[in-house]
Coordinates of C-alpha atoms and ligand atoms in Angstrom, one line a residue:
M1 CA 117.8 78.6 100.4
S2 CA 116.6 76.3 103.1
E3 CA 113.0 76.4 104.5
V4 CA 112.2 77.0 108.1
A5 CA 110.5 73.9 109.4
E6 CA 108.1 74.3 112.4
K7 CA 106.8 71.3 114.3
I8 CA 103.4 72.2 115.7
E9 CA 103.4 69.5 118.3
T10 CA 106.5 70.9 120.1
R11 CA 105.2 74.4 120.1
V12 CA 104.5 76.0 123.5
A13 CA 100.9 77.1 124.1
L14 CA 100.6 80.6 125.5
S15 CA 99.6 80.9 129.1
A16 CA 96.3 82.7 129.9
K17 CA 98.2 85.5 131.5
V18 CA 100.3 86.1 128.4
A19 CA 97.3 85.8 126.0
K20 CA 95.4 88.4 128.1
F21 CA 98.5 90.6 128.3
I22 CA 99.0 90.9 124.6
G23 CA 95.3 91.1 123.9
Q24 CA 95.0 94.4 125.6
K25 CA 96.4 97.7 124.4
R26 CA 99.5 98.3 126.5
K27 CA 99.9 101.6 128.3
L28 CA 102.6 103.8 129.7
L29 CA 103.5 103.6 133.4
I30 CA 103.7 107.1 134.8
D31 CA 103.5 107.9 138.6
G32 CA 102.3 104.4 139.4
K33 CA 99.3 104.6 137.0
W34 CA 98.8 103.0 133.6
T35 CA 98.1 105.7 131.1
E36 CA 97.7 106.3 127.4
A37 CA 100.2 108.4 125.4
A38 CA 99.2 112.1 125.5
S39 CA 98.9 112.0 121.7
G40 CA 96.6 108.9 122.0
K41 CA 98.9 107.2 119.5
T42 CA 99.9 103.5 119.6
F43 CA 102.4 101.4 117.6
E44 CA 102.4 97.7 116.5
V45 CA 104.5 95.0 118.0
F46 CA 105.5 92.1 115.7
D47 CA 106.2 88.4 116.1
P48 CA 109.6 88.0 114.4
A49 CA 108.9 84.4 113.6
T50 CA 105.9 85.2 111.5
G51 CA 106.0 88.9 110.8
Q52 CA 102.4 89.2 112.2
V53 CA 101.2 91.9 114.6
I54 CA 100.8 90.5 118.1
A55 CA 100.2 93.5 120.3
H56 CA 99.8 97.3 120.4
A57 CA 101.7 99.6 122.7
A58 CA 101.3 103.3 123.6
E59 CA 103.6 105.6 121.5
G60 CA 105.0 107.9 124.1
D61 CA 106.8 111.0 123.0
K62 CA 108.2 114.3 124.4
E63 CA 105.1 115.2 126.4
D64 CA 104.9 111.7 128.1
I65 CA 108.6 111.9 128.8
N66 CA 108.0 115.3 130.5
R67 CA 105.2 113.8 132.6
A68 CA 107.4 110.8 133.5
V69 CA 110.4 112.9 134.5
K70 CA 108.2 115.1 136.6
A71 CA 106.8 112.0 138.5
A72 CA 110.3 110.7 138.9
R73 CA 111.6 114.0 140.2
F74 CA 108.7 114.3 142.7
A75 CA 109.3 110.7 143.9
F76 CA 113.0 111.4 144.3
E77 CA 112.6 114.7 146.2
K78 CA 109.4 114.2 148.1
G79 CA 108.3 110.5 147.9
P80 CA 108.8 107.7 150.4
W81 CA 111.6 106.0 148.3
S82 CA 114.5 108.3 149.4
R83 CA 113.2 108.3 153.0
M84 CA 113.1 104.6 153.3
T85 CA 115.9 102.8 155.0
P86 CA 118.3 101.0 152.7
S87 CA 117.0 97.7 154.1
E88 CA 113.4 98.6 153.2
R89 CA 114.5 99.4 149.7
G90 CA 116.5 96.2 149.5
K91 CA 113.5 94.1 150.5
I92 CA 111.4 95.6 147.6
I93 CA 114.2 95.1 145.1
W94 CA 114.5 91.5 146.3
K95 CA 110.8 91.0 146.0
I96 CA 110.9 92.1 142.3
G97 CA 113.4 89.3 141.8
D98 CA 111.1 86.8 143.5
L99 CA 108.1 87.9 141.4
I100 CA 110.1 87.5 138.2
L101 CA 110.7 83.9 139.2
K102 CA 107.1 83.5 140.2
Y103 CA 106.0 84.5 136.7
Q104 CA 109.0 83.0 135.0
E105 CA 107.1 81.0 132.4
D106 CA 104.9 84.1 131.5
F107 CA 108.0 86.3 131.1
S108 CA 109.7 83.5 129.1
Q109 CA 106.8 83.2 126.7
L110 CA 106.3 86.9 126.3
E111 CA 110.0 87.5 125.6
T112 CA 110.2 84.7 123.0
L113 CA 107.1 86.0 121.3
D114 CA 108.3 89.6 121.2
N115 CA 112.0 89.1 120.5
G116 CA 112.0 85.7 118.7
K117 CA 114.7 84.0 120.7
P118 CA 114.2 80.3 121.6
I119 CA 112.0 79.6 124.6
N120 CA 114.7 77.3 126.0
V121 CA 117.0 80.4 126.2
T122 CA 114.4 82.7 127.7
R123 CA 113.5 80.1 130.3
G124 CA 117.2 79.2 131.0
A125 CA 119.0 82.5 130.7
D126 CA 117.1 85.8 130.1
V127 CA 114.5 85.4 132.9
P128 CA 116.5 83.7 135.7
L129 CA 119.4 86.2 135.0
A130 CA 117.0 89.1 135.2
A131 CA 115.7 87.8 138.6
D132 CA 119.3 87.3 139.8
M133 CA 120.2 90.9 139.0
F134 CA 117.5 92.2 141.3
H135 CA 118.5 89.7 144.0
Y136 CA 122.1 90.6 143.7
M137 CA 121.4 94.4 143.7
A138 CA 119.0 94.1 146.6
G139 CA 122.0 93.2 148.8
W140 CA 123.9 96.3 147.6
A141 CA 121.2 98.7 148.9
T142 CA 122.5 98.3 152.4
K143 CA 126.2 98.3 151.4
I144 CA 126.8 101.6 149.7
E145 CA 129.4 103.2 151.9
G146 CA 131.6 106.3 152.0
S147 CA 134.9 106.4 153.8
Q148 CA 136.7 108.3 156.5
L149 CA 139.8 110.2 155.3
S150 CA 143.0 111.3 157.0
L151 CA 144.0 114.8 155.8
S152 CA 147.6 116.0 155.5
V153 CA 146.9 119.7 154.8
P154 CA 149.1 122.1 156.8
Y155 CA 146.4 123.3 159.0
T156 CA 146.1 126.0 161.6
P157 CA 147.5 125.1 165.0
G158 CA 144.8 124.0 167.4
Q159 CA 142.6 123.0 164.5
S160 CA 141.9 119.6 163.1
Y161 CA 139.6 118.1 160.5
H162 CA 137.3 115.2 160.4
A163 CA 136.7 114.3 156.8
Y164 CA 134.5 111.7 155.2
T165 CA 132.7 110.9 152.0
R166 CA 129.0 110.2 151.5
R167 CA 127.7 108.3 148.5
E168 CA 124.4 109.7 147.5
A169 CA 121.8 108.6 144.9
I170 CA 122.5 110.6 141.7
G171 CA 118.8 111.5 141.3
V172 CA 116.5 111.1 138.4
V173 CA 117.8 108.6 135.9
G174 CA 116.9 108.1 132.2
Q175 CA 117.5 104.6 130.9
I176 CA 117.3 103.6 127.2
I177 CA 117.6 100.0 126.4
P178 CA 117.8 97.8 123.3
W179 CA 115.8 94.8 121.9
N180 CA 118.3 92.0 122.1
F181 CA 117.8 91.1 125.8
P182 CA 114.7 93.2 126.6
L183 CA 113.9 92.0 130.1
L184 CA 117.5 91.4 131.1
M185 CA 118.6 94.9 129.9
A186 CA 115.8 96.4 132.0
A187 CA 117.1 94.4 135.0
W188 CA 120.7 95.4 134.4
K189 CA 119.6 99.1 134.4
L190 CA 116.9 99.2 137.0
G191 CA 118.5 96.9 139.7
P192 CA 121.5 99.1 140.5
A193 CA 119.6 102.4 140.0
L194 CA 117.0 101.3 142.6
A195 CA 119.7 99.9 145.0
A196 CA 121.4 103.4 144.9
G197 CA 118.0 105.0 145.7
C198 CA 117.5 106.7 142.4
T199 CA 114.2 107.1 140.5
V200 CA 113.9 106.2 136.9
V201 CA 112.3 106.8 133.5
L202 CA 112.9 103.7 131.4
K203 CA 112.4 103.7 127.6
P204 CA 112.3 100.2 126.2
A205 CA 113.2 99.5 122.5
E206 CA 110.3 100.0 120.1
E207 CA 110.9 96.5 118.7
T208 CA 110.4 94.8 122.1
P209 CA 108.3 96.8 124.6
L210 CA 106.4 93.9 126.2
T211 CA 108.4 92.3 129.0
A212 CA 109.4 95.7 130.5
L213 CA 105.7 96.5 130.8
L214 CA 105.0 93.2 132.5
L215 CA 108.0 94.0 134.8
G216 CA 106.2 97.3 135.5
E217 CA 103.2 95.4 136.7
I218 CA 105.2 93.2 139.1
M219 CA 107.1 96.2 140.4
I220 CA 103.8 97.6 141.6
E221 CA 102.9 94.2 143.1
A222 CA 106.3 94.2 144.9
G223 CA 105.4 97.5 146.6
L224 CA 107.5 100.0 144.7
P225 CA 106.1 103.5 145.4
P226 CA 104.5 105.5 142.6
G227 CA 106.9 107.4 140.3
V228 CA 110.0 105.5 141.3
V229 CA 110.1 103.6 138.0
N230 CA 108.2 105.1 135.1
I231 CA 108.1 103.3 131.7
V232 CA 107.5 105.2 128.5
T233 CA 107.4 103.0 125.4
G234 CA 108.0 104.7 122.1
F235 CA 110.5 105.5 119.4
G236 CA 114.2 106.5 119.8
E237 CA 114.1 109.6 117.7
T238 CA 111.1 111.0 119.7
A239 CA 110.8 109.5 123.2
G240 CA 114.5 108.5 123.5
A241 CA 115.8 111.8 122.3
A242 CA 113.4 113.7 124.6
L243 CA 114.8 111.7 127.6
S244 CA 118.5 112.1 126.7
G245 CA 118.1 115.8 126.2
H246 CA 115.8 116.5 129.2
M247 CA 117.1 119.2 131.5
D248 CA 115.8 117.7 134.7
V249 CA 117.4 114.3 134.2
D250 CA 120.6 113.8 136.2
K251 CA 121.9 110.8 134.5
I252 CA 121.4 108.8 131.3
A253 CA 122.3 105.2 130.9
F254 CA 122.1 103.7 127.4
T255 CA 122.7 100.4 125.7
G256 CA 122.5 100.2 121.9
S257 CA 124.4 101.2 118.8
T258 CA 127.6 103.2 118.9
E259 CA 126.0 105.7 116.5
V260 CA 123.1 106.4 118.8
G261 CA 125.5 106.4 121.8
K262 CA 127.2 109.4 120.3
L263 CA 123.9 111.2 119.8
I264 CA 123.1 110.5 123.5
A265 CA 126.4 111.9 124.6
R266 CA 125.8 115.0 122.6
A267 CA 122.2 115.4 123.8
A268 CA 123.5 115.1 127.4
T269 CA 125.6 118.3 127.1
G270 CA 122.5 120.6 127.7
N271 CA 122.6 120.1 131.4
L272 CA 125.8 118.0 131.5
K273 CA 123.9 115.0 132.9
K274 CA 126.2 112.1 133.7
V275 CA 126.3 109.4 130.9
S276 CA 127.1 105.7 130.8
L277 CA 127.1 103.9 127.5
E278 CA 127.2 100.2 126.6
L279 CA 127.7 100.0 122.8
G280 CA 128.7 97.8 119.9
G281 CA 131.5 95.4 119.5
K282 CA 133.5 93.2 117.0
S283 CA 135.0 90.9 119.5
P284 CA 138.0 88.7 118.7
N285 CA 137.8 85.0 119.7
I286 CA 141.2 83.5 119.6
V287 CA 141.9 79.7 119.3
L288 CA 145.5 78.7 120.0
E289 CA 147.0 75.4 118.7
D290 CA 147.2 73.9 122.2
A291 CA 143.5 74.4 123.0
D292 CA 141.1 71.7 123.9
L293 CA 139.8 71.7 120.3
P294 CA 136.3 70.1 120.7
A295 CA 135.6 72.6 123.6
A296 CA 137.1 75.5 121.5
I297 CA 135.0 74.6 118.5
A298 CA 131.7 74.2 120.4
G299 CA 132.5 77.4 122.4
S300 CA 133.4 79.4 119.3
A301 CA 130.1 78.4 117.6
S302 CA 128.1 79.4 120.6
A303 CA 130.1 82.6 120.9
I304 CA 128.7 83.8 117.6
Y305 CA 125.4 82.0 117.3
F306 CA 123.9 82.6 120.8
N307 CA 120.9 84.9 120.5
Q308 CA 121.0 84.8 116.7
G309 CA 124.3 86.7 116.9
Q310 CA 122.5 89.7 118.3
V311 CA 124.9 90.1 121.2
C312 CA 127.1 93.2 121.6
C313 CA 130.0 91.0 122.7
A314 CA 129.5 88.2 120.1
G315 CA 132.7 86.5 119.2
S316 CA 132.4 87.7 115.6
R317 CA 136.1 87.7 114.6
L318 CA 137.3 84.1 115.0
L319 CA 141.1 84.2 115.0
I320 CA 142.6 80.6 114.6
Q321 CA 146.2 79.5 114.7
Q322 CA 147.2 78.5 111.2
N323 CA 148.0 74.8 111.8
I324 CA 144.6 74.1 113.3
F325 CA 142.6 76.5 111.0
D326 CA 141.0 73.9 108.8
E327 CA 140.0 71.7 111.6
V328 CA 138.4 74.5 113.7
V329 CA 136.6 76.1 110.8
E330 CA 135.2 72.8 109.6
G331 CA 134.1 72.1 113.1
V332 CA 132.3 75.4 113.5
S333 CA 130.8 75.1 110.0
K334 CA 129.5 71.6 110.9
I335 CA 127.8 73.0 114.0
A336 CA 126.4 76.0 112.0
K337 CA 124.8 73.6 109.5
S338 CA 123.2 71.5 112.2
I339 CA 121.6 74.3 114.2
K340 CA 117.8 74.0 114.2
V341 CA 116.5 77.3 113.1
G342 CA 112.8 78.0 113.7
A343 CA 110.2 79.8 115.7
G344 CA 111.2 80.6 119.3
L345 CA 108.1 79.0 120.8
D346 CA 109.0 75.6 119.3
T347 CA 111.0 73.8 122.1
Q348 CA 113.1 72.1 119.4
T349 CA 114.4 75.4 118.1
E350 CA 118.0 76.3 118.7
M351 CA 118.1 79.6 116.8
G352 CA 115.2 81.9 116.3
P353 CA 114.6 84.7 113.8
L354 CA 116.3 88.1 113.9
V355 CA 114.3 90.8 115.7
S356 CA 112.9 92.9 112.8
T357 CA 112.7 93.4 109.1
I358 CA 115.3 96.2 109.5
Q359 CA 117.8 93.8 111.2
L360 CA 117.0 91.2 108.5
D361 CA 117.8 93.7 105.8
R362 CA 120.9 94.9 107.6
V363 CA 122.3 91.4 108.1
S364 CA 121.3 90.4 104.5
G365 CA 123.2 93.5 103.3
F366 CA 126.3 92.3 105.1
L367 CA 126.0 88.8 103.6
K368 CA 125.7 90.4 100.1
S369 CA 128.7 92.7 100.6
G370 CA 130.8 89.8 101.9
K371 CA 130.0 87.9 98.7
E372 CA 130.7 90.8 96.5
D373 CA 134.1 91.5 98.2
G374 CA 135.1 87.9 97.7
A375 CA 134.5 86.2 101.1
K376 CA 133.4 82.6 100.9
A377 CA 130.6 81.1 103.0
L378 CA 131.6 77.6 104.3
A379 CA 128.2 77.4 106.0
G380 CA 125.0 79.5 105.5
G381 CA 125.3 82.8 103.7
N382 CA 121.7 83.5 103.0
R383 CA 118.4 84.4 104.6
K384 CA 115.8 81.7 104.8
S385 CA 112.8 81.8 102.6
G386 CA 109.2 82.1 103.9
A387 CA 107.7 84.2 106.6
G388 CA 109.7 85.5 109.5
Y389 CA 113.1 87.1 109.8
F390 CA 115.4 84.1 109.6
V391 CA 119.0 84.0 108.5
E392 CA 121.2 80.9 108.2
P393 CA 124.1 80.5 110.7
T394 CA 127.1 81.6 108.6
V395 CA 130.9 81.1 108.5
L396 CA 132.9 83.3 106.2
V397 CA 136.5 82.7 105.2
N398 CA 138.8 84.4 102.7
T399 CA 138.0 87.8 104.3
T400 CA 140.5 90.6 104.3
P401 CA 140.8 93.4 106.9
N402 CA 139.4 96.0 104.5
M403 CA 136.1 94.2 104.0
K404 CA 132.9 95.6 105.7
V405 CA 132.1 92.1 107.1
Y406 CA 135.5 92.1 108.8
Q407 CA 135.4 95.5 110.3
E408 CA 131.8 96.4 111.1
E409 CA 129.4 95.0 113.7
I410 CA 127.0 92.7 111.8
F411 CA 124.8 91.8 114.8
G412 CA 123.6 88.6 113.2
P413 CA 124.8 84.9 113.1
V414 CA 127.8 85.6 110.9
V415 CA 131.4 84.9 111.9
T416 CA 134.6 85.7 109.9
A417 CA 137.3 83.1 110.4
V418 CA 140.9 84.3 109.9
P419 CA 144.2 82.4 110.5
F420 CA 147.2 83.7 112.4
K421 CA 150.8 82.3 112.4
N422 CA 152.1 82.6 116.0
L423 CA 151.6 84.4 119.2
D424 CA 153.7 87.4 118.4
D425 CA 152.6 91.0 118.5
A426 CA 150.9 90.6 115.2
L427 CA 148.2 88.6 116.9
V428 CA 147.7 91.2 119.6
A429 CA 147.7 93.9 116.9
Q430 CA 145.1 91.8 115.0
A431 CA 142.9 91.2 118.0
N432 CA 143.1 94.9 118.9
D433 CA 142.5 96.1 115.3
S434 CA 139.0 97.4 115.9
I435 CA 137.3 100.6 116.9
Y436 CA 135.6 98.5 119.5
G437 CA 136.8 96.9 122.7
L438 CA 134.0 95.1 124.4
A439 CA 135.1 91.5 124.9
A440 CA 137.5 88.8 123.7
G441 CA 137.8 85.0 124.0
I442 CA 141.0 82.9 124.4
W443 CA 141.1 79.2 124.0
T444 CA 144.4 77.6 125.3
K445 CA 145.8 75.3 128.0
D446 CA 148.9 77.5 128.5
V447 CA 148.4 79.7 131.5
G448 CA 151.3 81.9 130.5
K449 CA 149.7 82.8 127.2
V450 CA 146.5 83.5 129.0
H451 CA 148.1 86.1 131.2
R452 CA 149.9 87.7 128.3
L453 CA 146.9 88.0 126.1
A454 CA 144.5 88.9 128.9
A455 CA 146.7 91.8 129.8
Q456 CA 147.4 93.0 126.2
I457 CA 143.9 92.8 124.7
K458 CA 142.0 96.1 124.9
A459 CA 138.6 94.8 126.0
G460 CA 136.3 95.2 129.0
T461 CA 135.9 91.4 129.4
V462 CA 138.2 88.5 128.5
W463 CA 136.8 85.0 128.6
V464 CA 139.3 82.1 128.8
N465 CA 138.1 78.7 127.7
C466 CA 134.5 79.9 127.9
Y467 CA 132.4 82.6 126.3
N468 CA 129.3 84.7 127.0
I469 CA 129.5 84.1 130.7
F470 CA 127.5 86.9 132.4
D471 CA 126.9 87.3 136.1
A472 CA 125.4 90.0 138.2
S473 CA 128.8 90.2 140.1
L474 CA 131.0 90.5 137.0
P475 CA 131.5 94.1 135.7
F476 CA 130.8 94.4 132.0
G477 CA 131.5 97.2 129.5
G478 CA 133.8 98.5 126.9
Y479 CA 137.1 100.1 126.0
K480 CA 137.3 102.5 123.0
Q481 CA 134.0 103.0 121.1
S482 CA 132.3 100.2 123.0
G483 CA 131.3 102.6 125.7
W484 CA 131.7 104.5 128.9
G485 CA 131.5 102.9 132.4
R486 CA 130.6 99.4 133.5
E487 CA 127.4 97.6 134.2
M488 CA 126.9 95.0 137.0
G489 CA 129.1 94.2 140.0
A490 CA 130.0 96.8 142.6
E491 CA 131.3 98.9 139.7
V492 CA 127.9 99.8 138.3
L493 CA 127.0 101.6 141.5
K494 CA 129.4 104.3 140.6
N495 CA 127.1 105.2 137.7
Y496 CA 124.2 105.9 140.0
T497 CA 125.9 107.7 142.9
E498 CA 127.6 111.0 143.5
T499 CA 130.5 111.2 146.0
K500 CA 130.3 114.1 148.5
S501 CA 133.3 115.1 150.6
V502 CA 132.3 116.4 154.0
C503 CA 135.1 118.2 155.9
I504 CA 134.5 119.2 159.5
G505 CA 137.0 121.5 161.3
Y506 CA 137.2 121.3 165.0
S507 CA 139.4 122.7 167.7
T508 CA 141.9 120.5 169.4
E509 CA 142.5 122.8 172.3
Ligands
NAI1 P1 119.6 101.7 118.4 O1 120.8 102.1 119.1 O2 119.0 102.7 117.4 O3 118.5 101.4 119.5 C1 118.7 101.2 120.9 C2 117.8 102.0 121.7 O4 118.1 103.4 121.5 C3 116.3 101.9 121.4 O5 115.6 102.0 122.7 C4 116.0 103.1 120.6 O6 114.6 103.5 120.6 C5 116.9 104.1 121.2 N1 117.2 105.2 120.3 C6 117.3 105.2 118.9 N2 117.6 106.4 118.5 C7 117.7 107.2 119.5 C8 118.0 108.6 119.7 N3 118.2 109.4 118.7 N4 117.9 109.1 121.0 C9 117.7 108.4 122.0 N5 117.4 107.1 121.9 C10 117.4 106.5 120.7 O7 119.8 100.3 117.7 P2 119.0 99.7 116.5 O8 118.8 100.7 115.5 O9 117.9 99.0 117.0 O10 120.1 98.7 116.0 C11 121.1 99.1 115.1 C12 122.5 98.4 115.4 O11 122.9 98.8 116.7 C13 122.4 96.9 115.4 O12 122.6 96.3 114.2 C14 123.6 96.6 116.3 O13 124.8 96.6 115.6 C15 123.6 97.7 117.3 N6 123.0 97.4 118.6 C16 123.8 97.1 119.7 C17 123.2 96.7 120.9 C18 124.1 96.4 122.0 O14 123.6 95.6 122.9 N7 125.2 97.0 122.2 C19 121.8 96.5 121.0 C20 121.0 96.9 119.8 C21 121.6 97.3 118.7
MG2 MG1 118.3 102.8 115.4

């Protein structure tokens, strides 16, 4: 087992704003006011790099969800939000993006502290992408359009119809988000809901409640009216379940495990609220023999190791053409061994800890089961000793399709590498041999193979000669058990609007 080395001199010092923020007990945001949980309970927030408690957050449950839904309902039906012009709403959404950038360093530090991911990643990806989501969605507020339709019904002589559709905000939305990209997931959810004119109750993950609460503060600063966004921190089984089962919530949007996604869908049947789900994955990343190998090797390593492998679309099944198998696997293993694992606040760190002891146990369990089943680790294979929830970047070979490590989502820095012979149906069958269908990667210079594979792979996103490219304009979501609906782009607005047909009869005589 290797030790986690931490260089004190390259460690980022916390800003005064962040130090103050974590020093105070964090409250719930309900109807524009910061309030304690009705029960008065709080829960501890941990630094995954040390296992130490860094903050305390209010433990909201059913009663708080009820209060928050009531505030969101009032804001939707009676408040200024739904009466504002789309342009006025767009300006506020844009301002939220601006303020995220204004406090970029505070958000970056807070996210790194809470989730564990490297500060270079929060500064370079999580926070700017979150700002961009609000900026992008601000523009949609003024562009949600219905259409005018030509009817062909055999109508009464002397009578004609003018028909059109209206796209209206769906209403009060419940949003339940995970801990792997806490701020960014809040942005993916809130941006489009606000652009559509909805009001929201957001439940952040219990592992990482902090940046969503800071976002709550800046949304008030941006001028968002009370009750439009309510934030209830707390646990899934209590606060989350109360939100997904609430009879006065019109729509629930969830990102997290497939297991909980199914619970949400069931909980939604009470009032048949609309549901969108962004769930797990076991995404194939395919390297063909004609690929630019250095790029494919570096890209395949980053496809699995980015964010400690805690990415729903991680390229966790590396499928490599047989004649280049050794070269690619050795290349990825070499990168895995060279990755600097350490505390996220150290600017030299390339990979941080996993988010929690539960995830550490889960990923360690997969490593153990892989070993027992006969898989071989060419790199890594163990957790790291000492404090914090660190796991070594791992490459597994000699896996077979019946192994747990091959089939199930590990959600850690662990890739299984498997050879394939040629580009026949077997490869497509192999790539599609999963209950999931979130993403896929293809590395090749042959455009014909790109088109063939891109069409045949059952996944919501196919990256070619790149991986993990996300953009506010690119729809993202899953086939099969990876989910329902799409996030981002114009597509996501369908999740937050209802289409109303209006048909007006008039006399032509
Ligand atoms: P989870 O699905 O339990 O948690 C995600 C969110 O759902 C959290 O906000 C949680 O409080 C909430 N939640 C949990 N139970 C709920 C319930 N009964 N009703 C309503 N909300 C509920 O995920 P968890 O346990 O943190 O991680 C387990 C596995 O899930 C991971 O190992 C990974 O495989 C997968 N996962 C996938 C994510 C993705 O981005 N698709 C994100 C996080 C986890
Ligand atoms: Mg869970």
